[in-house]
mmCIF file of C-alpha atoms and ligand atoms in Angstrom:
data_model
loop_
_atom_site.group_PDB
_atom_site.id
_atom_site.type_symbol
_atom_site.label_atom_id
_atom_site.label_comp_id
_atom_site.label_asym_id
_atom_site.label_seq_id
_atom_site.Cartn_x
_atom_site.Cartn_y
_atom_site.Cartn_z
ATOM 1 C CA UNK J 1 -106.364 -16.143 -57.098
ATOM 2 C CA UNK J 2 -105.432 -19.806 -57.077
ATOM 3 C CA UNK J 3 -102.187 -20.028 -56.625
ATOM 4 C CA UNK J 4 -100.014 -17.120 -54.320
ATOM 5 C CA UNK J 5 -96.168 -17.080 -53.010
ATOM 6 C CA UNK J 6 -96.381 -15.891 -49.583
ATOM 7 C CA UNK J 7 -93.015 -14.016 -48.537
ATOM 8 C CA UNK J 8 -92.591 -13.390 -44.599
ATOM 9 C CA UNK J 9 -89.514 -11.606 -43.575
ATOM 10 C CA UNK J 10 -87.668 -13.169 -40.845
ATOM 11 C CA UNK J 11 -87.851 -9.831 -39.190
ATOM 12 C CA UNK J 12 -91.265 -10.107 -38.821
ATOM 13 C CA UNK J 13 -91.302 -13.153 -37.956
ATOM 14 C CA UNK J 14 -88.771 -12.157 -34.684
ATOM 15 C CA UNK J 15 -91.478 -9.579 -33.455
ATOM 16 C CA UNK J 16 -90.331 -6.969 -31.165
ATOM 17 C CA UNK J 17 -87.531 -9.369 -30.560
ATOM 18 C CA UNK J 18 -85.913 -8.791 -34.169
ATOM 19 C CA UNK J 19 -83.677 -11.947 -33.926
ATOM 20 C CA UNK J 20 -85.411 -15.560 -33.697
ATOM 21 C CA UNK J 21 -88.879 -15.978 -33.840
ATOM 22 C CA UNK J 22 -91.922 -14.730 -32.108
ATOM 23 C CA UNK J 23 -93.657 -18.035 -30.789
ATOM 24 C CA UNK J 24 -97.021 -16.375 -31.449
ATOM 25 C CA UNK J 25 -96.349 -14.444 -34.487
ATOM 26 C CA UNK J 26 -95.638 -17.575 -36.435
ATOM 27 C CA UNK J 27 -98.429 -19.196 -34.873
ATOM 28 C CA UNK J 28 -100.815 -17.261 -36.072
ATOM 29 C CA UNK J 29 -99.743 -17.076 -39.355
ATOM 30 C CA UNK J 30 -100.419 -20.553 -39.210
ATOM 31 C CA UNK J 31 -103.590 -20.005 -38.385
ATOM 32 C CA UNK J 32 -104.378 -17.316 -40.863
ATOM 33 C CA UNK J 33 -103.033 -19.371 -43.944
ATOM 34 C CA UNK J 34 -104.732 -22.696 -42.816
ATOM 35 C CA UNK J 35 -107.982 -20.557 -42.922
ATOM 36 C CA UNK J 36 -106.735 -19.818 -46.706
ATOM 37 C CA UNK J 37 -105.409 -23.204 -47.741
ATOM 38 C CA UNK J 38 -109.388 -24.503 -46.303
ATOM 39 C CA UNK J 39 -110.799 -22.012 -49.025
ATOM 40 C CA UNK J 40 -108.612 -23.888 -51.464
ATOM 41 C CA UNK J 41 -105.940 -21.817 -52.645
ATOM 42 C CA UNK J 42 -102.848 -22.737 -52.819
ATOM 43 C CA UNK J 43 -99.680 -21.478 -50.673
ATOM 44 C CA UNK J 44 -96.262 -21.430 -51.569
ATOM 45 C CA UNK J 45 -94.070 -19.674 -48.869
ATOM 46 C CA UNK J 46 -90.127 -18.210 -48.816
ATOM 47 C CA UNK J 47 -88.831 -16.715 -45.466
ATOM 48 C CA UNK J 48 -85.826 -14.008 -45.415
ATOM 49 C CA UNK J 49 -83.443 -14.767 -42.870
ATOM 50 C CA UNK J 50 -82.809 -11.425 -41.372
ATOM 51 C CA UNK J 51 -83.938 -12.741 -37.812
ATOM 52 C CA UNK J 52 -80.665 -14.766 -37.700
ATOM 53 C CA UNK J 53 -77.839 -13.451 -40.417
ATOM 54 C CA UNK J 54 -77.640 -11.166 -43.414
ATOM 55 C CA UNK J 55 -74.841 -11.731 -45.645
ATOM 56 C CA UNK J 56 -74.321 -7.921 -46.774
ATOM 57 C CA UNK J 57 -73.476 -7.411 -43.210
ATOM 58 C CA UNK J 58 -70.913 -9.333 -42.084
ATOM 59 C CA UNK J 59 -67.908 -7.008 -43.487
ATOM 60 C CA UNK J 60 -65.261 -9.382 -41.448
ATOM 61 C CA UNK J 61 -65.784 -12.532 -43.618
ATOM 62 C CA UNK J 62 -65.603 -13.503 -47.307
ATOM 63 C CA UNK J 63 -69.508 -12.805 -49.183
ATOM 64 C CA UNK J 64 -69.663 -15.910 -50.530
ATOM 65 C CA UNK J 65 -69.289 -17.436 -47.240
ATOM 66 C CA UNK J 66 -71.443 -14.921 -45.980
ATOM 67 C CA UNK J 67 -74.090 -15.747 -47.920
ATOM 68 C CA UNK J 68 -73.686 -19.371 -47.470
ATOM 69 C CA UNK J 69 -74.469 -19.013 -43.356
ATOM 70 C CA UNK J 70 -77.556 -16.294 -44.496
ATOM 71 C CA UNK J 71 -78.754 -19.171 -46.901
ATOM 72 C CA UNK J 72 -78.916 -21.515 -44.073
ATOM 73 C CA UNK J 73 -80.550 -18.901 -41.564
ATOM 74 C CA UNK J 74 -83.182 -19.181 -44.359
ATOM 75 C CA UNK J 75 -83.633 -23.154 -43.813
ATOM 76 C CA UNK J 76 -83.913 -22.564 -40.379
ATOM 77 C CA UNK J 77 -86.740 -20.542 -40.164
ATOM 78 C CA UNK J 78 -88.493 -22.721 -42.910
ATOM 79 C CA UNK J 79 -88.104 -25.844 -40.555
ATOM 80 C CA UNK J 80 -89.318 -23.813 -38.172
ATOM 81 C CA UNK J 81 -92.366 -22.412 -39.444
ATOM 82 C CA UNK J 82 -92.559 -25.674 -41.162
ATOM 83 C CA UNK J 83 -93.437 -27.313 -37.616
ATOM 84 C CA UNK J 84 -95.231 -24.818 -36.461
ATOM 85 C CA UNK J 85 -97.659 -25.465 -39.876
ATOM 86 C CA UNK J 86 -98.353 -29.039 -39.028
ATOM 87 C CA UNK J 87 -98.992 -28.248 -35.513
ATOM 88 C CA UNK J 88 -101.745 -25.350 -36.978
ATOM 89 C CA UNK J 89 -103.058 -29.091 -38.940
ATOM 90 C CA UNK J 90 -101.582 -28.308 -42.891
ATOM 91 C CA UNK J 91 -99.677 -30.447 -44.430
ATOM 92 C CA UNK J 92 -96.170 -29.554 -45.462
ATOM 93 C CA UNK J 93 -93.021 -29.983 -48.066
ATOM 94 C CA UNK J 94 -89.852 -27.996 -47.625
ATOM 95 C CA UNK J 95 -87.710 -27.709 -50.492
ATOM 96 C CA UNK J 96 -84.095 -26.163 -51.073
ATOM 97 C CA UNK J 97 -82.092 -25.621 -54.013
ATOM 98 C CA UNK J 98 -79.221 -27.480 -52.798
ATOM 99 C CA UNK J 99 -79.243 -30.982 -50.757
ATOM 100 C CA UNK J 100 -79.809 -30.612 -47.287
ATOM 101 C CA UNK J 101 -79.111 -34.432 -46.282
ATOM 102 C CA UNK J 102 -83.078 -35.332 -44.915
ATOM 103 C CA UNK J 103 -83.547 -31.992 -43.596
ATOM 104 C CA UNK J 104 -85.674 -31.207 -47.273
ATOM 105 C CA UNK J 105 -86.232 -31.972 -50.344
ATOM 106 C CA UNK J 106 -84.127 -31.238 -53.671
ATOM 107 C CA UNK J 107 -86.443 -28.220 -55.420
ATOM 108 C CA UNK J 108 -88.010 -29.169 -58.411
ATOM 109 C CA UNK J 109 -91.186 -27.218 -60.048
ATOM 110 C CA UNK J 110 -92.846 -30.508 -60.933
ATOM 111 C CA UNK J 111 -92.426 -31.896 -57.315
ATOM 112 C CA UNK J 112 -93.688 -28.539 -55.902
ATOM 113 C CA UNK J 113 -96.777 -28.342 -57.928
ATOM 114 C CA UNK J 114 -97.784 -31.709 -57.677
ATOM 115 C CA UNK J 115 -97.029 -30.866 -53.659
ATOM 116 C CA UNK J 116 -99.573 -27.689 -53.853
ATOM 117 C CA UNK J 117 -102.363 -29.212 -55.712
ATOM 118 C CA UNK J 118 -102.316 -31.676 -53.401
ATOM 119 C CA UNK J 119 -103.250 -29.039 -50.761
ATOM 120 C CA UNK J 120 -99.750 -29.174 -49.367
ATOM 121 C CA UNK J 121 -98.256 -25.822 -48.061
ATOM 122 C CA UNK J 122 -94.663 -25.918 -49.963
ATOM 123 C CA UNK J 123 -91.390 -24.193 -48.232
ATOM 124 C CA UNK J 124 -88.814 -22.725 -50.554
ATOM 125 C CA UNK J 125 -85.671 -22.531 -48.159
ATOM 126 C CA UNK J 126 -82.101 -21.850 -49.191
ATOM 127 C CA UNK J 127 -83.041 -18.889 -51.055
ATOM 128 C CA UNK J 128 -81.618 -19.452 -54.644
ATOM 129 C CA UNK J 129 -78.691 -21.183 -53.473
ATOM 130 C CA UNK J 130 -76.234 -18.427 -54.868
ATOM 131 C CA UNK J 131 -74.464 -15.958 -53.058
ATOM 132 C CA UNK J 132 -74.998 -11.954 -53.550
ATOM 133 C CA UNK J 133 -79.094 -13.056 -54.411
ATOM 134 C CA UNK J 134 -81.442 -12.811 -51.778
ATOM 135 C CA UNK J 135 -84.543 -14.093 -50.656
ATOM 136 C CA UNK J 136 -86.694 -11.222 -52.153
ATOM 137 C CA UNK J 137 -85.062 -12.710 -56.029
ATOM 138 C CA UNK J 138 -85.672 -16.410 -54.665
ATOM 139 C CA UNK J 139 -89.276 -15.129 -54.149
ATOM 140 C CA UNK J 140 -89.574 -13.796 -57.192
ATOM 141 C CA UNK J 141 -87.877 -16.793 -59.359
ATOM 142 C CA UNK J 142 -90.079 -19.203 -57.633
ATOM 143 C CA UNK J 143 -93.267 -17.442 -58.305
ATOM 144 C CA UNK J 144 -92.862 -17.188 -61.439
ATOM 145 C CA UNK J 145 -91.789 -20.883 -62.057
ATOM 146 C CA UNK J 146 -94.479 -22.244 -60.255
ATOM 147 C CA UNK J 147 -97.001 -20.031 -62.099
ATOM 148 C CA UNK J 148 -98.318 -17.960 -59.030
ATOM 149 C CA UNK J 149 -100.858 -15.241 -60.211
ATOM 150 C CA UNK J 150 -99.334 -13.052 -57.334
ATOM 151 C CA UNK J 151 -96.611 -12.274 -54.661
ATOM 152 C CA UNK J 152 -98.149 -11.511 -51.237
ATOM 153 C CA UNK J 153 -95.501 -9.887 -49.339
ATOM 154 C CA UNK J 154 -95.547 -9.849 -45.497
ATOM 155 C CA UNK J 155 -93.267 -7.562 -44.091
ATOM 156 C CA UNK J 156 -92.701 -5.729 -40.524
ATOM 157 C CA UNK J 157 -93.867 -2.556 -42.321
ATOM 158 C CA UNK J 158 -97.566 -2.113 -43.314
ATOM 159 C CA UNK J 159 -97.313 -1.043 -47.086
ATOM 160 C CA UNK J 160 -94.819 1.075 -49.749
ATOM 161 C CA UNK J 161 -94.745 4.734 -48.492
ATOM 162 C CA UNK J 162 -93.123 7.260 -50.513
ATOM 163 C CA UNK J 163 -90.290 7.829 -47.947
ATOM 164 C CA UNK J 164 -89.081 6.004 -45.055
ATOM 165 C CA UNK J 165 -92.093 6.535 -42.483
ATOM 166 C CA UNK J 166 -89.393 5.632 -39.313
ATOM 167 C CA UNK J 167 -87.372 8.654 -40.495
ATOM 168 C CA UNK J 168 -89.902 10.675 -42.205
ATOM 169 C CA UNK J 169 -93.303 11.210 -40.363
ATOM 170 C CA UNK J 170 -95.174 13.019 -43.091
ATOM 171 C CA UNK J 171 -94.752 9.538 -45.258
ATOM 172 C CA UNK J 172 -97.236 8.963 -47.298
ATOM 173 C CA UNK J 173 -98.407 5.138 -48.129
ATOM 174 C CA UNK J 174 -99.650 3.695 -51.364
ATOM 175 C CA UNK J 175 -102.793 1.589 -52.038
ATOM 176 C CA UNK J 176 -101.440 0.639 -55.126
ATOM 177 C CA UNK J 177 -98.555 1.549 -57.514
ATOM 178 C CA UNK J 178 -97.113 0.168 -60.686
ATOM 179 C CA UNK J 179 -93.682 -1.756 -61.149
ATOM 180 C CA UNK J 180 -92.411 0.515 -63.179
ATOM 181 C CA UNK J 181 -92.597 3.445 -60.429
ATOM 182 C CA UNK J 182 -91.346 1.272 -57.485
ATOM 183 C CA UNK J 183 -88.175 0.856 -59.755
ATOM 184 C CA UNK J 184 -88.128 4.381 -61.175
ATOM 185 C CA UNK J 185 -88.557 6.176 -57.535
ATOM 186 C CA UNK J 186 -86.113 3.623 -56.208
ATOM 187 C CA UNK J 187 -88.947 2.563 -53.784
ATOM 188 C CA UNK J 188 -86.753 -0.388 -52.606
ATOM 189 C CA UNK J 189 -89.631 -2.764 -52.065
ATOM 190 C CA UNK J 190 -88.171 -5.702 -53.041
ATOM 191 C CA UNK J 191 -84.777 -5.574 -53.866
ATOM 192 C CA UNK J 192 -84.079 -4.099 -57.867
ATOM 193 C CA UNK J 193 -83.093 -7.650 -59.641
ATOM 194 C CA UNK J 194 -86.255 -9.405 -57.847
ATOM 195 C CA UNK J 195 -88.144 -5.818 -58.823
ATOM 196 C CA UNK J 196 -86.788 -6.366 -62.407
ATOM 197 C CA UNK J 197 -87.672 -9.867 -62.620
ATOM 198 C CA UNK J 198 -91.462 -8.997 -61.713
ATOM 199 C CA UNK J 199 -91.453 -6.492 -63.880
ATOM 200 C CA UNK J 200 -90.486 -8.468 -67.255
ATOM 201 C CA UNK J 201 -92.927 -11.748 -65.968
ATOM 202 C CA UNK J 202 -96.010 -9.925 -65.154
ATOM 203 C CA UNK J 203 -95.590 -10.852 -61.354
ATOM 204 C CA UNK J 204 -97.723 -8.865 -59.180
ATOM 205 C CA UNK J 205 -97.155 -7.931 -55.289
ATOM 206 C CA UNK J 206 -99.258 -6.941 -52.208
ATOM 207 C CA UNK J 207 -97.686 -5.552 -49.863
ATOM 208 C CA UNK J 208 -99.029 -5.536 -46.087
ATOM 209 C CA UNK J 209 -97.760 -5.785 -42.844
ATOM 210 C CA UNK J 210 -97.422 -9.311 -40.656
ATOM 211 C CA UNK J 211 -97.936 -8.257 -37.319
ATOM 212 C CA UNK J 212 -101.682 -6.110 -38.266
ATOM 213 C CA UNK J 213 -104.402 -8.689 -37.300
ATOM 214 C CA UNK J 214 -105.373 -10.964 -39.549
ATOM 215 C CA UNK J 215 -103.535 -9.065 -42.680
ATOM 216 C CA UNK J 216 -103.828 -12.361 -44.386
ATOM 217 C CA UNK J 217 -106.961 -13.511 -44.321
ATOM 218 C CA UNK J 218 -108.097 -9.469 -44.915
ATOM 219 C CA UNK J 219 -106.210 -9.700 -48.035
ATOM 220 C CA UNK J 220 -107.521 -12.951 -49.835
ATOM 221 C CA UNK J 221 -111.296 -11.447 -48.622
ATOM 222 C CA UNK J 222 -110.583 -8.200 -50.096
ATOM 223 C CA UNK J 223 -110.161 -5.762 -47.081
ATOM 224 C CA UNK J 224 -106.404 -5.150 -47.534
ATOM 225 C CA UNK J 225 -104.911 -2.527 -46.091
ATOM 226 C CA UNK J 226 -101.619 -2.594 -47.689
ATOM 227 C CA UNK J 227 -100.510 -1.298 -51.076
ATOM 228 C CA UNK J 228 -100.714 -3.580 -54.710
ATOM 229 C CA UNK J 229 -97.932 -3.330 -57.329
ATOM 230 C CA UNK J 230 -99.157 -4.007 -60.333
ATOM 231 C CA UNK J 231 -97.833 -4.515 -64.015
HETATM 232 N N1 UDP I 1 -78.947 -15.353 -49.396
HETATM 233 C C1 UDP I 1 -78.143 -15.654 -50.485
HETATM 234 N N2 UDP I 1 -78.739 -16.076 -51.644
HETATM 235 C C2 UDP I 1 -80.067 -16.204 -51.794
HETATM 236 C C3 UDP I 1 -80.894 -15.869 -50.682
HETATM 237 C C4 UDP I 1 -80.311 -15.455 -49.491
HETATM 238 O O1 UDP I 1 -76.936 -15.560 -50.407
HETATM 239 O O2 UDP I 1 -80.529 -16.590 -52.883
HETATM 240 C C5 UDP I 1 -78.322 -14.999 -48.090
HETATM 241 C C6 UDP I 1 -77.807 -13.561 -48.012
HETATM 242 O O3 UDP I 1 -76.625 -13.591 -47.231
HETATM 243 C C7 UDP I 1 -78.910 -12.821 -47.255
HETATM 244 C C8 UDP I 1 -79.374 -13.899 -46.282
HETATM 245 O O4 UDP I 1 -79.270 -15.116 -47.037
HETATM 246 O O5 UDP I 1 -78.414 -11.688 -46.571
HETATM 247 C C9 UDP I 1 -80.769 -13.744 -45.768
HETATM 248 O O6 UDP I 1 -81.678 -13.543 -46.852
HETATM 249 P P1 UDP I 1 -82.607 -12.247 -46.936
HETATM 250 O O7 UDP I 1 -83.139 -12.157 -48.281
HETATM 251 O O8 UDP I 1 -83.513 -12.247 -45.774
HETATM 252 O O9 UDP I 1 -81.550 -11.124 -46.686
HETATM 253 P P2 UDP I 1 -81.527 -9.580 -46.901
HETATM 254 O O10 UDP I 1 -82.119 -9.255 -48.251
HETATM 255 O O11 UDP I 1 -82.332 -9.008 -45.777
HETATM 256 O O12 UDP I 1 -80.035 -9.324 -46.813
#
């Protein structure tokens, strides 16, 4: 792989605290993906916003609106993990979809690229910047723009199981699956338009969980524990 879109839930990213972030989790993170961007592959990187705001779940206020606040939750955590980047010694862009004053820069792919193969780690924040998408279908738009030969998905769970393994103990995990069944068995992965997107642009996943040690590094070096979608 040259080229990957990293995607770390802001859940994981909270740790056992589930809202803000875990000092140390996003530290070493850093650390992991500096070892990565040193090998010479390229990192492109969208954070969820779940640590501070989900849209779907705030039933008092209009979606749109929502959506706008769960959008900015999203630039937060990219400043955030941003910083704590250069402090791990990588050089960084972050980029939203809509203008942020000086906070970021204005997406564009061309920008971007030129950004990663100059060894730059590149933020997508802002999600898509529409309401009722998410940050699982910003993922998957941006990978596929930017040409990444795979989605590496860091979540707060350490794979796809065949049932929920908090409610179901007998869960079984996957080492690897195919598109097509995630969206057939309803797997819920990544969310069904970002699952749908994949599916029709060839955009592979691997799944793993954030907070196992060194799940990153494992990954690019071939000891994965988590589970690959393919298509
Ligand atoms: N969001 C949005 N459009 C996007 C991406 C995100 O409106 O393109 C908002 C939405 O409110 C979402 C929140 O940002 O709930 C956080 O994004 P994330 O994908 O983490 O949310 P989740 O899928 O967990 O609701």
């Amino acid at each position: 792989m040259k080229r990957v879109l990293l995607k770390l839930s802001g859940e994981a990213l909270a740790g056992d605290k589930k809202t803000g972030f875990d000092e140390a989790t996003c530290a070493d993170a850093a650390r992991q993906v500096k070892t990565l961007v040193d090998e010479g592959l390229q990192v492109a990187i969208v954070i969820g916003g779940g640590n501070f705001w989900r849209g779907r779940t705030s039933e008092s206020m209009e979606r749109t609106k929502a959506d706008q606040i769960g959008m900015l939750a999203t630039v937060m955590n990219c400043i955030y993990v941003s910083d704590a980047f250069r402090t791990a010694g990588m050089e960084t862009e972050v980029y939203t979809p809509f203008v942020c004053g000086a906070f970021t820069e204005l997406f564009s792919k061309d920008k971007a690229v030129k950004a990663l193969d100059e060894g730059k780690v590149v933020f997508f924040a802002g999600g898509t910047g529409h309401p009722y998408f998410s940050t699982d279908t910003a993922t998957a738009l941006r990978a596929i723009e930017i040409e990444a030969d795979a989605i590496l998905l860091a979540k707060s769970i350490d794979g796809v199981y065949d049932s929920d393994p908090a409610v179901n103990e007998n869960a079984v995990k996957y080492d690897s699956i195919t598109m097509e069944e995630v969206l057939d068995q309803k797997l819920g992965v990544i969310d069904l338009t970002a699952t749908i997107m994949c599916l029709e642009n060839k955009m592979p996943l691997a799944v793993f969980g954030l907070n196992e040690e060194n799940s990153i590094e494992n990954l690019m070096k071939g000891e994965f524990n988590g589970t690959y979608v393919t298509v």
